[in-house]
Every structure is written in structure tokens, then in C-alpha cells.
Amino acid sequence: FKSAKEDFSKAVEGKELDFMLTSPTKEMLYTAVGVNHANFLEELGANIVGAQPPAEGNPWGKVAWEEASSYPADVILVEGLDEQQPFSAELWDSLPAVENDQLAGWSSKGAMTYYAFAKWLQGLAQQVKEFDKLH
């Protein structure tokens, strides 16, 4: 776990990448700012972008598709990313991170063991090494 954290921090160091944690639906783009994963990645040097969560209730920020580009992201983390059947919508597909295939998966559900979290973080660090600043 410690090694995975160090690898991720090294991967983002100096790149100034903006990360957006999302759960896209046909109706709306949901973003996760201030959730555990986002806070953890911020502690490791990532910049997190997205809509602020409401003061009460559901912790997801809501972004109308017409406003999705107002949160420029170099890397989009997609909840439950399925590379065999990726999410697609006209305005989603036009986002720079999507156009440049700078996508990675994440999961907001369930508890993760240190091992599982380290494995996810290590994989993300490997991907980030190949990602570029897009804006």
C-alpha cells in the first residue's frame, strides 16, 4: 500500500493533471468531489475537479451534459468502467479526456482491503505515467 501511494505520487508529480471522478448516466454526469477516493488522491498530489456535492443528502455533484466541459479534466475516473462496453453519449464523447482515452476505472461502493486498494492505485499510477496535460 505504501509503495502504491509513492508510485502514484511520483506519477502525478509535475504533471499538473486534473482528475474528475465520475459516474456518467444518459441523463446527467455525476462527479465525486470530497469523497474518500477524491480526498485520498488529492493527498497524494492529484488535483480533483468536478461539481461540488449538495449540502445534504446524496454526495454526488450533478452536472448537466451541456456544462460538462466547464470542468476540464485531463483524466476521468469512471465508476465501474467497462472497457468492453464503455459509456457513450455525444457530449461525453467530446470531452478531451475521453477523446484521448485518458480514462481509468474506480468504485465508490463497498469497502476495499489494503491489498485491493493498493492494486487499484498501482494500476492507476501506471496509466497516469502515459497521460498528458490536455488543457
PDB file of C-alpha atoms in Angstrom:
ATOM      1  CA  PHE A   1       0.000   0.000   0.000  1.00  0.00           C
ATOM      2  CA  LYS A   2       2.804   2.396   0.932  1.00  0.00           C
ATOM      3  CA  SER A   3       4.642   1.594  -2.303  1.00  0.00           C
ATOM      4  CA  ALA A   4       1.472   2.143  -4.374  1.00  0.00           C
ATOM      5  CA  LYS A   5       0.947   5.551  -2.744  1.00  0.00           C
ATOM      6  CA  GLU A   6       4.541   6.532  -3.508  1.00  0.00           C
ATOM      7  CA  ASP A   7       4.238   5.316  -7.112  1.00  0.00           C
ATOM      8  CA  PHE A   8       1.072   7.328  -7.670  1.00  0.00           C
ATOM      9  CA  SER A   9       2.591  10.476  -6.164  1.00  0.00           C
ATOM     10  CA  LYS A  10       5.635  10.097  -8.415  1.00  0.00           C
ATOM     11  CA  ALA A  11       3.409   9.504 -11.464  1.00  0.00           C
ATOM     12  CA  VAL A  12       1.475  12.774 -10.950  1.00  0.00           C
ATOM     13  CA  GLU A  13       4.429  14.846  -9.766  1.00  0.00           C
ATOM     14  CA  GLY A  14       4.979  17.838 -12.042  1.00  0.00           C
ATOM     15  CA  LYS A  15       2.255  16.821 -14.500  1.00  0.00           C
ATOM     16  CA  GLU A  16      -0.453  19.101 -13.046  1.00  0.00           C
ATOM     17  CA  LEU A  17      -3.180  16.723 -14.220  1.00  0.00           C
ATOM     18  CA  ASP A  18      -6.792  17.455 -13.331  1.00  0.00           C
ATOM     19  CA  PHE A  19      -8.727  14.339 -12.320  1.00  0.00           C
ATOM     20  CA  MET A  20     -12.507  14.029 -12.351  1.00  0.00           C
ATOM     21  CA  LEU A  21     -14.162  11.111 -10.584  1.00  0.00           C
ATOM     22  CA  THR A  22     -17.439  10.385 -12.339  1.00  0.00           C
ATOM     23  CA  SER A  23     -20.477   8.226 -12.664  1.00  0.00           C
ATOM     24  CA  PRO A  24     -21.924   9.097 -16.073  1.00  0.00           C
ATOM     25  CA  THR A  25     -25.542   8.414 -16.999  1.00  0.00           C
ATOM     26  CA  LYS A  26     -27.503   9.256 -20.137  1.00  0.00           C
ATOM     27  CA  GLU A  27     -29.344  11.991 -18.219  1.00  0.00           C
ATOM     28  CA  MET A  28     -26.506  13.584 -16.260  1.00  0.00           C
ATOM     29  CA  LEU A  29     -22.843  13.477 -15.302  1.00  0.00           C
ATOM     30  CA  TYR A  30     -22.328  12.847 -11.611  1.00  0.00           C
ATOM     31  CA  THR A  31     -18.990  13.904 -10.134  1.00  0.00           C
ATOM     32  CA  ALA A  32     -17.379  12.978  -6.832  1.00  0.00           C
ATOM     33  CA  VAL A  33     -15.625  15.856  -5.094  1.00  0.00           C
ATOM     34  CA  GLY A  34     -14.872  15.490  -1.402  1.00  0.00           C
ATOM     35  CA  VAL A  35     -15.484  11.733  -1.290  1.00  0.00           C
ATOM     36  CA  ASN A  36     -12.878   9.401   0.195  1.00  0.00           C
ATOM     37  CA  HIS A  37     -11.260   8.404  -3.120  1.00  0.00           C
ATOM     38  CA  ALA A  38     -11.024  12.025  -4.274  1.00  0.00           C
ATOM     39  CA  ASN A  39      -9.607  13.203  -0.964  1.00  0.00           C
ATOM     40  CA  PHE A  40      -7.089  10.356  -0.944  1.00  0.00           C
ATOM     41  CA  LEU A  41      -5.872  11.132  -4.474  1.00  0.00           C
ATOM     42  CA  GLU A  42      -5.599  14.824  -3.546  1.00  0.00           C
ATOM     43  CA  GLU A  43      -3.435  13.908  -0.558  1.00  0.00           C
ATOM     44  CA  LEU A  44      -1.155  12.078  -2.997  1.00  0.00           C
ATOM     45  CA  GLY A  45      -0.796  15.104  -5.291  1.00  0.00           C
ATOM     46  CA  ALA A  46      -3.727  14.885  -7.730  1.00  0.00           C
ATOM     47  CA  ASN A  47      -5.908  17.898  -8.489  1.00  0.00           C
ATOM     48  CA  ILE A  48      -9.607  16.964  -8.324  1.00  0.00           C
ATOM     49  CA  VAL A  49     -12.229  18.804 -10.399  1.00  0.00           C
ATOM     50  CA  GLY A  50     -15.994  18.495 -10.621  1.00  0.00           C
ATOM     51  CA  ALA A  51     -19.218  19.896  -9.254  1.00  0.00           C
ATOM     52  CA  GLN A  52     -19.427  20.409  -5.528  1.00  0.00           C
ATOM     53  CA  PRO A  53     -21.739  17.992  -3.733  1.00  0.00           C
ATOM     54  CA  PRO A  54     -25.010  19.269  -2.296  1.00  0.00           C
ATOM     55  CA  ALA A  55     -25.003  20.391   1.337  1.00  0.00           C
ATOM     56  CA  GLU A  56     -27.176  17.420   2.340  1.00  0.00           C
ATOM     57  CA  GLY A  57     -28.108  14.019   1.046  1.00  0.00           C
ATOM     58  CA  ASN A  58     -26.533  12.377  -1.981  1.00  0.00           C
ATOM     59  CA  PRO A  59     -22.778  13.136  -2.072  1.00  0.00           C
ATOM     60  CA  TRP A  60     -22.608  13.328  -5.886  1.00  0.00           C
ATOM     61  CA  GLY A  61     -22.286  16.667  -7.651  1.00  0.00           C
ATOM     62  CA  LYS A  62     -24.677  16.958 -10.596  1.00  0.00           C
ATOM     63  CA  VAL A  63     -23.510  18.333 -13.944  1.00  0.00           C
ATOM     64  CA  ALA A  64     -25.829  18.794 -16.910  1.00  0.00           C
ATOM     65  CA  TRP A  65     -24.226  17.407 -20.043  1.00  0.00           C
ATOM     66  CA  GLU A  66     -24.241  20.855 -21.621  1.00  0.00           C
ATOM     67  CA  GLU A  67     -21.997  22.029 -18.765  1.00  0.00           C
ATOM     68  CA  ALA A  68     -19.657  19.014 -18.592  1.00  0.00           C
ATOM     69  CA  SER A  69     -16.870  20.792 -20.460  1.00  0.00           C
ATOM     70  CA  SER A  70     -16.869  23.562 -17.835  1.00  0.00           C
ATOM     71  CA  TYR A  71     -14.972  21.111 -15.605  1.00  0.00           C
ATOM     72  CA  PRO A  72     -11.893  20.471 -17.748  1.00  0.00           C
ATOM     73  CA  ALA A  73     -10.287  17.191 -16.794  1.00  0.00           C
ATOM     74  CA  ASP A  74      -7.138  15.580 -18.112  1.00  0.00           C
ATOM     75  CA  VAL A  75      -8.065  12.239 -16.562  1.00  0.00           C
ATOM     76  CA  ILE A  76     -11.564  10.920 -15.965  1.00  0.00           C
ATOM     77  CA  LEU A  77     -12.095   8.118 -13.497  1.00  0.00           C
ATOM     78  CA  VAL A  78     -15.284   6.282 -14.439  1.00  0.00           C
ATOM     79  CA  GLU A  79     -17.208   4.366 -11.823  1.00  0.00           C
ATOM     80  CA  GLY A  80     -17.413   0.739 -12.862  1.00  0.00           C
ATOM     81  CA  LEU A  81     -15.518   1.337 -16.117  1.00  0.00           C
ATOM     82  CA  ASP A  82     -16.256  -1.453 -18.585  1.00  0.00           C
ATOM     83  CA  GLU A  83     -13.696  -1.303 -21.363  1.00  0.00           C
ATOM     84  CA  GLN A  84     -15.654  -3.889 -23.379  1.00  0.00           C
ATOM     85  CA  GLN A  85     -18.834  -1.788 -23.267  1.00  0.00           C
ATOM     86  CA  PRO A  86     -17.742   1.771 -22.453  1.00  0.00           C
ATOM     87  CA  PHE A  87     -20.210   4.521 -21.679  1.00  0.00           C
ATOM     88  CA  SER A  88     -21.023   6.685 -24.667  1.00  0.00           C
ATOM     89  CA  ALA A  89     -23.032   9.872 -25.141  1.00  0.00           C
ATOM     90  CA  GLU A  90     -22.497  12.712 -27.598  1.00  0.00           C
ATOM     91  CA  LEU A  91     -21.219  15.300 -25.102  1.00  0.00           C
ATOM     92  CA  TRP A  92     -19.285  12.695 -23.108  1.00  0.00           C
ATOM     93  CA  ASP A  93     -17.506  11.527 -26.244  1.00  0.00           C
ATOM     94  CA  SER A  94     -16.417  15.116 -26.974  1.00  0.00           C
ATOM     95  CA  LEU A  95     -14.630  15.603 -23.642  1.00  0.00           C
ATOM     96  CA  PRO A  96     -10.841  15.832 -24.180  1.00  0.00           C
ATOM     97  CA  ALA A  97     -10.042  13.050 -21.687  1.00  0.00           C
ATOM     98  CA  VAL A  98     -12.483  10.731 -23.464  1.00  0.00           C
ATOM     99  CA  GLU A  99     -11.221  11.695 -26.928  1.00  0.00           C
ATOM    100  CA  ASN A 100      -7.634  10.993 -25.793  1.00  0.00           C
ATOM    101  CA  ASP A 101      -8.531   7.767 -23.953  1.00  0.00           C
ATOM    102  CA  GLN A 102      -7.296   9.109 -20.632  1.00  0.00           C
ATOM    103  CA  LEU A 103      -9.842   7.108 -18.683  1.00  0.00           C
ATOM    104  CA  ALA A 104      -9.476   4.788 -15.728  1.00  0.00           C
ATOM    105  CA  GLY A 105     -11.898   2.935 -13.502  1.00  0.00           C
ATOM    106  CA  TRP A 106     -12.815   3.334  -9.872  1.00  0.00           C
ATOM    107  CA  SER A 107     -15.522   2.148  -7.493  1.00  0.00           C
ATOM    108  CA  SER A 108     -17.246   4.144  -4.796  1.00  0.00           C
ATOM    109  CA  LYS A 109     -19.119   1.123  -3.473  1.00  0.00           C
ATOM    110  CA  GLY A 110     -18.066  -1.281  -0.785  1.00  0.00           C
ATOM    111  CA  ALA A 111     -15.092  -1.471   1.491  1.00  0.00           C
ATOM    112  CA  MET A 112     -11.728  -2.137  -0.075  1.00  0.00           C
ATOM    113  CA  THR A 113      -8.920  -4.039   1.592  1.00  0.00           C
ATOM    114  CA  TYR A 114      -5.461  -2.502   1.629  1.00  0.00           C
ATOM    115  CA  TYR A 115      -4.457  -5.090  -0.967  1.00  0.00           C
ATOM    116  CA  ALA A 116      -7.339  -4.272  -3.322  1.00  0.00           C
ATOM    117  CA  PHE A 117      -6.873  -0.528  -2.876  1.00  0.00           C
ATOM    118  CA  ALA A 118      -3.111  -0.820  -3.447  1.00  0.00           C
ATOM    119  CA  LYS A 119      -3.683  -2.875  -6.598  1.00  0.00           C
ATOM    120  CA  TRP A 120      -6.138  -0.250  -7.949  1.00  0.00           C
ATOM    121  CA  LEU A 121      -3.795   2.622  -7.061  1.00  0.00           C
ATOM    122  CA  GLN A 122      -0.781   0.874  -8.590  1.00  0.00           C
ATOM    123  CA  GLY A 123      -2.705   0.307 -11.837  1.00  0.00           C
ATOM    124  CA  LEU A 124      -3.801   3.941 -11.876  1.00  0.00           C
ATOM    125  CA  ALA A 125      -0.209   5.084 -11.322  1.00  0.00           C
ATOM    126  CA  GLN A 126       0.896   3.035 -14.341  1.00  0.00           C
ATOM    127  CA  GLN A 127      -1.808   4.603 -16.503  1.00  0.00           C
ATOM    128  CA  VAL A 128      -1.066   8.134 -15.289  1.00  0.00           C
ATOM    129  CA  LYS A 129       2.548   7.799 -16.419  1.00  0.00           C
ATOM    130  CA  GLU A 130       1.216   7.705 -20.003  1.00  0.00           C
ATOM    131  CA  PHE A 131      -1.330  10.518 -19.601  1.00  0.00           C
ATOM    132  CA  ASP A 132      -0.724  14.096 -20.734  1.00  0.00           C
ATOM    133  CA  LYS A 133      -1.973  17.517 -19.725  1.00  0.00           C
ATOM    134  CA  LEU A 134      -4.843  18.267 -22.121  1.00  0.00           C
ATOM    135  CA  HIS A 135      -5.765  21.845 -21.236  1.00  0.00           C
TER     136      HIS A 135
END
